[in-house]
XYZ file of C-alpha atoms in Angstrom:
484
model
C 18.911 -88.404 -9.241
C 19.081 -90.667 -6.301
C 19.237 -88.646 -3.086
C 18.832 -91.167 -0.298
C 20.246 -93.629 0.190
C 23.328 -93.057 -1.851
C 26.575 -94.971 -1.695
C 28.781 -91.873 -1.314
C 26.642 -90.158 1.362
C 26.204 -93.417 3.270
C 29.912 -94.116 3.121
C 30.717 -90.608 4.277
C 28.135 -90.767 7.104
C 29.787 -93.987 8.302
C 33.242 -92.335 8.173
C 31.910 -89.240 9.953
C 30.234 -91.466 12.504
C 33.417 -93.307 13.218
C 35.305 -90.001 13.380
C 32.845 -88.618 15.975
C 32.932 -91.846 18.035
C 36.696 -91.687 18.151
C 36.961 -87.893 18.363
C 34.352 -87.171 21.070
C 33.517 -90.668 22.185
C 37.096 -91.174 23.314
C 36.735 -88.235 25.782
C 33.518 -89.849 27.076
C 35.194 -93.260 27.300
C 38.122 -91.629 29.152
C 35.787 -89.959 31.702
C 35.686 -93.003 34.092
C 39.458 -93.165 33.901
C 39.931 -89.433 34.590
C 37.353 -89.555 37.427
C 39.275 -92.441 39.042
C 42.648 -90.630 38.857
C 41.557 -87.100 39.667
C 39.852 -85.946 42.895
C 36.187 -85.078 42.339
C 36.838 -81.403 43.146
C 39.658 -81.309 40.593
C 37.481 -82.772 37.915
C 34.927 -80.121 38.748
C 37.619 -77.443 38.438
C 38.766 -78.827 35.129
C 35.213 -78.762 33.760
C 34.827 -75.127 34.915
C 38.000 -74.213 33.041
C 36.763 -75.803 29.813
C 33.841 -73.333 29.789
C 36.440 -70.583 29.262
C 37.722 -72.578 26.228
C 34.164 -72.632 24.832
C 33.981 -68.820 24.939
C 37.352 -68.326 23.334
C 36.648 -70.871 20.620
C 33.379 -69.135 19.710
C 35.009 -65.710 19.650
C 38.055 -66.546 17.578
C 36.221 -69.171 15.476
C 33.999 -66.298 14.212
C 31.648 -68.914 12.679
C 33.737 -68.601 9.462
C 32.927 -72.173 8.556
C 29.250 -71.032 8.252
C 30.265 -68.478 5.657
C 32.059 -71.293 3.809
C 28.911 -73.395 3.801
C 26.778 -70.499 2.574
C 28.944 -68.947 -0.108
C 30.927 -71.908 -1.407
C 27.953 -74.301 -1.081
C 25.885 -72.245 -3.462
C 28.663 -71.096 -5.857
C 29.695 -72.599 -9.099
C 32.278 -75.348 -8.841
C 34.941 -73.255 -10.566
C 34.564 -70.598 -7.823
C 34.525 -72.870 -4.785
C 38.292 -73.247 -4.483
C 38.819 -69.444 -4.555
C 36.131 -68.875 -1.906
C 37.659 -71.584 0.325
C 41.163 -70.115 -0.104
C 39.926 -66.557 0.697
C 38.172 -67.690 3.843
C 41.210 -69.699 4.877
C 43.503 -66.697 4.560
C 41.053 -64.683 6.653
C 41.127 -67.365 9.354
C 45.001 -67.232 9.358
C 44.878 -63.496 9.870
C 42.440 -63.982 12.740
C 44.837 -66.484 14.321
C 47.706 -64.002 14.113
C 45.625 -61.393 15.914
C 44.266 -63.865 18.462
C 47.547 -65.263 19.764
C 48.859 -62.077 21.507
C 45.368 -61.359 22.858
C 45.122 -64.743 24.505
C 48.650 -64.426 25.855
C 47.681 -61.150 27.550
C 44.313 -62.192 29.043
C 45.515 -65.465 30.591
C 47.322 -63.846 33.569
C 44.238 -61.621 34.118
C 41.849 -64.575 34.176
C 44.152 -66.517 36.536
C 43.517 -63.801 39.189
C 39.792 -64.819 39.484
C 39.563 -66.576 42.816
C 36.630 -68.726 41.710
C 38.705 -70.515 39.008
C 41.566 -71.484 41.321
C 43.912 -71.799 38.331
C 47.264 -70.518 37.103
C 48.317 -68.463 34.069
C 50.220 -71.457 32.695
C 47.142 -73.724 32.905
C 45.130 -71.129 31.023
C 47.775 -70.662 28.284
C 47.915 -74.389 27.711
C 44.140 -74.491 27.409
C 43.480 -71.413 25.354
C 46.449 -70.724 23.013
C 45.538 -73.501 20.571
C 42.115 -71.877 20.248
C 43.620 -68.940 18.445
C 43.561 -71.325 15.422
C 39.918 -72.314 15.935
C 38.789 -70.564 12.761
C 41.592 -72.193 10.751
C 40.699 -75.679 11.958
C 36.966 -75.307 11.480
C 37.287 -73.834 8.004
C 39.587 -76.604 6.715
C 37.570 -79.401 8.308
C 34.375 -77.899 6.910
C 35.973 -77.666 3.430
C 36.910 -81.363 3.629
C 33.289 -82.178 4.448
C 31.957 -80.117 1.538
C 34.403 -81.801 -0.781
C 33.295 -85.184 0.614
C 36.858 -86.013 1.639
C 35.613 -88.070 4.600
C 38.744 -90.228 4.728
C 41.123 -87.306 5.243
C 38.684 -85.797 7.774
C 38.695 -89.109 9.625
C 42.487 -89.320 9.932
C 42.862 -85.680 11.064
C 40.172 -85.693 13.705
C 40.676 -89.159 15.138
C 44.464 -88.726 15.122
C 44.157 -85.793 17.453
C 41.586 -87.518 19.659
C 43.676 -90.732 20.072
C 46.856 -88.800 20.709
C 45.091 -86.671 23.318
C 43.682 -89.718 25.030
C 47.011 -91.538 25.033
C 48.881 -88.553 26.484
C 46.149 -88.040 29.103
C 46.310 -91.646 30.208
C 50.110 -91.500 30.516
C 50.197 -88.302 32.665
C 47.445 -89.480 34.918
C 49.006 -92.920 35.246
C 52.155 -91.267 36.601
C 50.158 -89.164 39.109
C 50.205 -85.834 37.424
C 47.199 -83.495 37.722
C 45.089 -80.979 35.807
C 48.072 -79.029 34.434
C 49.437 -82.137 32.742
C 46.036 -83.015 31.350
C 45.930 -79.537 29.779
C 49.453 -80.045 28.327
C 48.263 -83.277 26.646
C 45.466 -81.337 24.989
C 47.851 -78.514 24.005
C 50.252 -80.885 22.214
C 47.522 -82.776 20.312
C 45.773 -79.542 19.224
C 48.993 -77.863 17.987
C 49.969 -80.958 15.975
C 46.535 -81.122 14.335
C 46.679 -77.412 13.495
C 50.088 -77.780 11.753
C 48.779 -80.725 9.662
C 45.626 -78.801 8.728
C 47.532 -75.659 7.612
C 49.933 -77.734 5.451
C 47.000 -79.646 3.969
C 45.046 -76.549 2.911
C 48.191 -74.838 1.582
C 48.780 -77.843 -0.680
C 45.137 -77.804 -1.772
C 45.268 -74.101 -2.668
C 48.521 -74.620 -4.513
C 47.086 -77.482 -6.496
C 43.979 -75.411 -7.410
C 46.287 -72.571 -8.483
C 44.181 -69.981 -6.622
C 45.334 -66.376 -6.338
C 45.065 -64.924 -2.830
C 43.285 -61.589 -3.160
C 41.614 -60.991 0.189
C 40.325 -57.442 0.180
C 38.305 -55.269 2.547
C 35.219 -55.925 0.392
C 35.688 -59.727 0.396
C 36.378 -59.819 4.151
C 33.380 -57.580 4.861
C 31.097 -59.875 2.764
C 32.033 -62.966 4.713
C 32.173 -61.386 8.164
C 28.854 -59.579 7.759
C 27.240 -63.027 7.300
C 29.139 -64.970 9.981
C 29.649 -62.359 12.729
C 25.948 -62.376 13.748
C 26.244 -66.145 13.900
C 29.322 -65.861 16.090
C 27.581 -63.449 18.467
C 24.551 -65.826 18.471
C 26.927 -68.632 19.527
C 28.474 -66.424 22.145
C 25.111 -65.457 23.564
C 23.890 -69.020 23.451
C 26.928 -69.787 25.710
C 24.644 -68.325 28.427
C 22.535 -71.456 27.914
C 25.422 -73.863 27.492
C 28.361 -73.118 29.755
C 27.675 -69.941 31.716
C 25.502 -71.935 34.125
C 28.656 -73.631 35.422
C 30.139 -70.310 36.307
C 27.045 -69.363 38.235
C 27.026 -72.757 39.965
C 30.490 -71.953 41.340
C 28.904 -69.320 43.561
C 26.233 -71.636 44.880
C 27.564 -75.187 44.911
C 30.883 -76.888 45.454
C 33.259 -78.160 42.778
C 32.158 -81.661 43.736
C 28.533 -80.864 42.675
C 29.784 -79.187 39.529
C 31.687 -82.452 38.795
C 28.364 -84.379 39.067
C 26.667 -81.863 36.731
C 29.553 -82.193 34.352
C 29.357 -86.004 34.289
C 25.594 -85.910 33.621
C 26.260 -83.280 30.904
C 28.784 -85.501 29.200
C 26.552 -88.569 29.218
C 23.676 -86.530 27.896
C 26.025 -85.383 25.071
C 25.776 -88.937 23.803
C 22.669 -87.681 22.005
C 24.664 -84.983 20.221
C 27.383 -87.468 19.481
C 24.935 -89.882 17.823
C 23.318 -87.099 15.796
C 26.579 -85.666 14.465
C 27.319 -88.291 11.751
C 24.125 -87.289 9.994
C 24.645 -83.636 10.764
C 28.225 -83.584 9.546
C 27.029 -84.912 6.173
C 23.795 -82.844 5.997
C 24.775 -79.422 7.313
C 27.363 -78.627 4.609
C 25.149 -80.171 1.942
C 21.666 -78.792 2.758
C 21.976 -75.521 0.750
C 23.147 -77.551 -2.289
C 20.219 -79.929 -1.870
C 17.745 -77.057 -1.640
C 19.265 -75.378 -4.709
C 19.457 -78.511 -6.845
C 16.459 -80.587 -5.683
C 13.935 -78.089 -4.298
C 12.041 -77.575 -1.070
C 10.062 -80.859 -1.113
C 13.132 -83.121 -1.040
C 14.902 -80.951 1.533
C 11.832 -81.014 3.771
C 11.618 -84.774 3.500
C 15.295 -85.171 4.581
C 14.495 -82.789 7.521
C 11.591 -85.065 8.475
C 13.918 -88.029 8.470
C 16.394 -86.086 10.680
C 13.635 -85.250 13.203
C 12.613 -88.941 13.396
C 16.264 -89.817 13.907
C 16.533 -87.253 16.716
C 13.435 -88.566 18.465
C 14.657 -92.189 18.196
C 18.082 -91.327 19.576
C 16.556 -89.233 22.401
C 14.547 -92.283 23.556
C 17.635 -94.504 23.432
C 19.803 -92.092 25.340
C 17.139 -91.417 28.029
C 16.827 -95.144 28.625
C 20.541 -96.106 28.655
C 22.520 -93.054 29.917
C 21.520 -93.685 33.576
C 22.637 -97.280 33.326
C 25.953 -96.202 31.730
C 26.619 -93.939 34.696
C 25.942 -96.743 37.123
C 28.095 -99.174 35.204
C 31.098 -97.067 34.339
C 31.524 -94.285 36.858
C 32.894 -94.502 40.366
C 30.217 -94.768 43.126
C 30.457 -91.095 44.161
C 29.231 -90.078 40.739
C 26.083 -92.240 40.528
C 23.779 -89.470 41.687
C 24.551 -87.795 38.260
C 21.929 -90.142 36.738
C 19.206 -88.057 38.372
C 20.242 -85.138 36.164
C 21.068 -86.797 32.883
C 17.541 -87.310 31.420
C 16.645 -83.604 31.753
C 19.889 -82.680 30.103
C 19.174 -85.131 27.288
C 15.777 -83.389 26.648
C 17.498 -79.948 26.709
C 20.051 -81.229 24.086
C 17.233 -82.608 21.978
C 15.517 -79.286 21.854
C 18.804 -77.635 20.962
C 19.451 -80.138 18.106
C 15.928 -79.583 16.832
C 16.690 -75.846 16.541
C 19.596 -76.656 14.226
C 17.398 -78.782 11.972
C 14.643 -76.177 11.451
C 16.613 -72.911 11.044
C 17.375 -73.287 7.375
C 14.866 -70.720 6.067
C 16.416 -67.939 8.086
C 19.949 -68.946 6.984
C 18.953 -69.110 3.303
C 17.591 -65.516 3.433
C 20.728 -64.431 5.415
C 18.582 -63.368 8.368
C 21.490 -64.021 10.761
C 20.867 -60.716 12.585
C 17.367 -61.808 13.443
C 18.670 -65.083 14.690
C 21.060 -63.111 16.869
C 18.134 -61.225 18.329
C 16.219 -64.455 19.000
C 19.318 -66.016 20.674
C 19.799 -62.876 22.716
C 16.233 -62.871 24.039
C 16.312 -66.573 24.847
C 19.650 -66.183 26.629
C 18.475 -63.211 28.663
C 15.398 -65.202 29.729
C 17.622 -68.221 30.580
C 20.182 -66.277 32.521
C 17.541 -64.338 34.494
C 15.836 -67.608 35.401
C 19.122 -69.230 36.357
C 19.975 -66.250 38.631
C 16.470 -66.449 40.172
C 16.225 -70.232 40.544
C 19.789 -71.411 41.307
C 20.065 -69.951 44.820
C 16.876 -71.778 45.791
C 16.834 -75.004 43.714
C 20.631 -75.328 42.968
C 21.209 -77.554 39.919
C 17.506 -78.305 39.446
C 16.914 -74.584 39.028
C 19.561 -74.483 36.343
C 17.921 -77.380 34.443
C 14.496 -75.852 34.554
C 15.795 -72.459 33.309
C 17.754 -74.091 30.472
C 14.663 -76.095 29.315
C 12.398 -73.071 29.233
C 14.960 -70.885 27.390
C 15.874 -73.469 24.775
C 12.189 -74.158 24.065
C 11.506 -70.429 23.488
C 14.561 -70.243 21.282
C 13.565 -73.194 19.140
C 9.871 -72.182 18.715
C 10.833 -68.579 17.798
C 13.512 -69.790 15.312
C 10.944 -72.074 13.649
C 8.540 -69.136 13.282
C 11.200 -66.887 11.785
C 12.494 -69.551 9.387
C 9.054 -70.355 8.084
C 8.400 -66.659 7.459
C 11.654 -66.359 5.544
C 11.043 -69.468 3.416
C 8.117 -71.794 3.961
C 9.009 -75.500 4.243
C 5.966 -77.821 4.037
C 6.625 -79.589 7.344
C 4.056 -82.191 8.466
C 3.375 -80.338 11.734
C 0.527 -82.545 12.991
C 2.429 -85.800 12.344
C 5.537 -84.387 13.937
C 3.472 -83.348 17.035
C 2.327 -86.964 17.403
C 5.914 -88.056 17.005
C 6.978 -85.705 19.819
C 4.127 -87.009 21.984
C 5.302 -90.645 21.548
C 8.868 -89.482 22.412
C 7.681 -87.753 25.666
C 5.684 -90.774 26.733
C 8.665 -93.021 26.129
C 10.889 -90.695 28.155
C 8.370 -90.923 31.023
C 8.395 -94.704 30.755
C 12.186 -94.603 31.078
C 11.823 -93.005 34.521
C 9.734 -95.866 35.992
C 11.571 -98.297 38.231
C 11.626 -101.719 36.486
C 13.659 -104.860 36.392
C 16.364 -104.825 33.747
C 14.497 -107.169 31.458
C 11.312 -105.000 31.472
C 13.428 -101.888 31.214
C 15.036 -103.151 28.024
C 11.718 -104.362 26.660
C 10.221 -100.906 27.329
C 13.068 -99.264 25.445
C 12.708 -101.626 22.434
C 8.933 -101.301 22.389
C 9.027 -97.487 22.601
C 11.497 -97.347 19.684
C 9.379 -99.779 17.568
C 6.210 -97.816 18.112
C 7.936 -94.484 17.198
C 9.522 -95.944 14.031
C 6.371 -97.772 13.006
C 4.401 -94.542 13.261
C 7.108 -92.643 11.293
C 6.884 -95.146 8.435
C 3.119 -95.421 8.460
C 2.672 -91.632 8.503
C 5.327 -91.301 5.773
C 7.561 -89.077 7.888
C 10.138 -91.504 6.592
C 9.620 -92.032 2.835
C 12.661 -93.025 0.848
C 10.693 -93.532 -2.429
C 9.977 -89.769 -2.839
C 13.600 -89.036 -2.377
C 14.856 -91.677 -4.760
C 12.447 -90.462 -7.465
C 13.389 -86.825 -7.154
C 15.026 -85.114 -10.148
C 17.856 -82.657 -10.076
C 16.458 -79.223 -10.598
C 19.407 -77.487 -12.298
C 19.311 -73.753 -12.054
C 16.715 -73.786 -9.275
C 18.427 -71.052 -7.286
C 15.370 -68.855 -6.625
C 15.256 -69.637 -2.951
C 18.975 -68.746 -2.634
């Protein structure tokens, strides 16, 4: 069985890559336009409001798509449609419960002086998130079924509509409320399309809806700890902006938000691979064994290191080139944020052992401890060092989280990672990042970036961290479900 490269996976990765560029890249491309048309303090306020959306999306998303990966991904093909339909119905029930809750809490949140917002703005922002579980479950099902084309149209359609509406309202001088209305319209339209699509798929598969207490409990017992983990990890990826509100102005929060978004280029570039691999990794482990799965993980780590170098070199230049002058100081923050995101992405690549053994409660404990450490450090350091204190706290906490997750996953199911070779790879990456911070002419800067990347990739091939031959020669191990 040919595992890598394959025509279908490569085609899907390209489609997912294009989807991500248009879905999330459009918001990044729109950032200079928004920064030009909104006062810096208003952009800072808008970014603070979006952190509330992150919390609500985590809570009402319930990580149900993770349950879909785990139970449908390892089930027989004849059972997969039923599992998907059951989880979809659960997500619809969650949406029906979430809508009135969000309607009630919006006026309460609007009374917080630090947010400087209205109940209407919060309703426009948060009401579509009642359907977060519905959207995530259906999109994840499309990825598992390798329907990358449909996924492309649904996700990019929303992104382009949102961008178009945002440009229109800003062009005519409207403010944050109109920007939120643009997001509300595009999100609701996408949700309606997704519900119709899944309904038709369930009808075609002739599934019988029989969600029971037992079925619901089985899925929620797996995904709820992951949801709480995500909620707790919000303390390392969003809560810091709330704390910054008490110590810095909305203008400085806007600078942090700009650096944050440009650092997210790393996540953006990793997602085409992740969107193909994350739904498929349990199937690969079941069908092809630990060795092949480990080799693909090695390749993903090399990819992460390569992209980290590229983003560290070029993000500061992008800020200088595309952002208004009053945002240029954000480039002093972006490299540290890139490193933090790289550590976070690494955690997602090496946690498979714990997920296979359903140790989501232990992952919750790890995330809780890391978040407590991070929040305590943020509270201690932010009053003194402002944004730099936040960055230091986040790096320490994310490092503790990733190392502990690796230890737990290896205890649950040992993957033969080439630890020594990966350590050398990380060392090359760190040296390259250091090189990116030296003041050089543009020509030498570009040469340094290319040379760093060539050295890293050469080492990866020579040390066989990238080895396509072993993947192409692997055989399908039918019935190899022992690890699952």
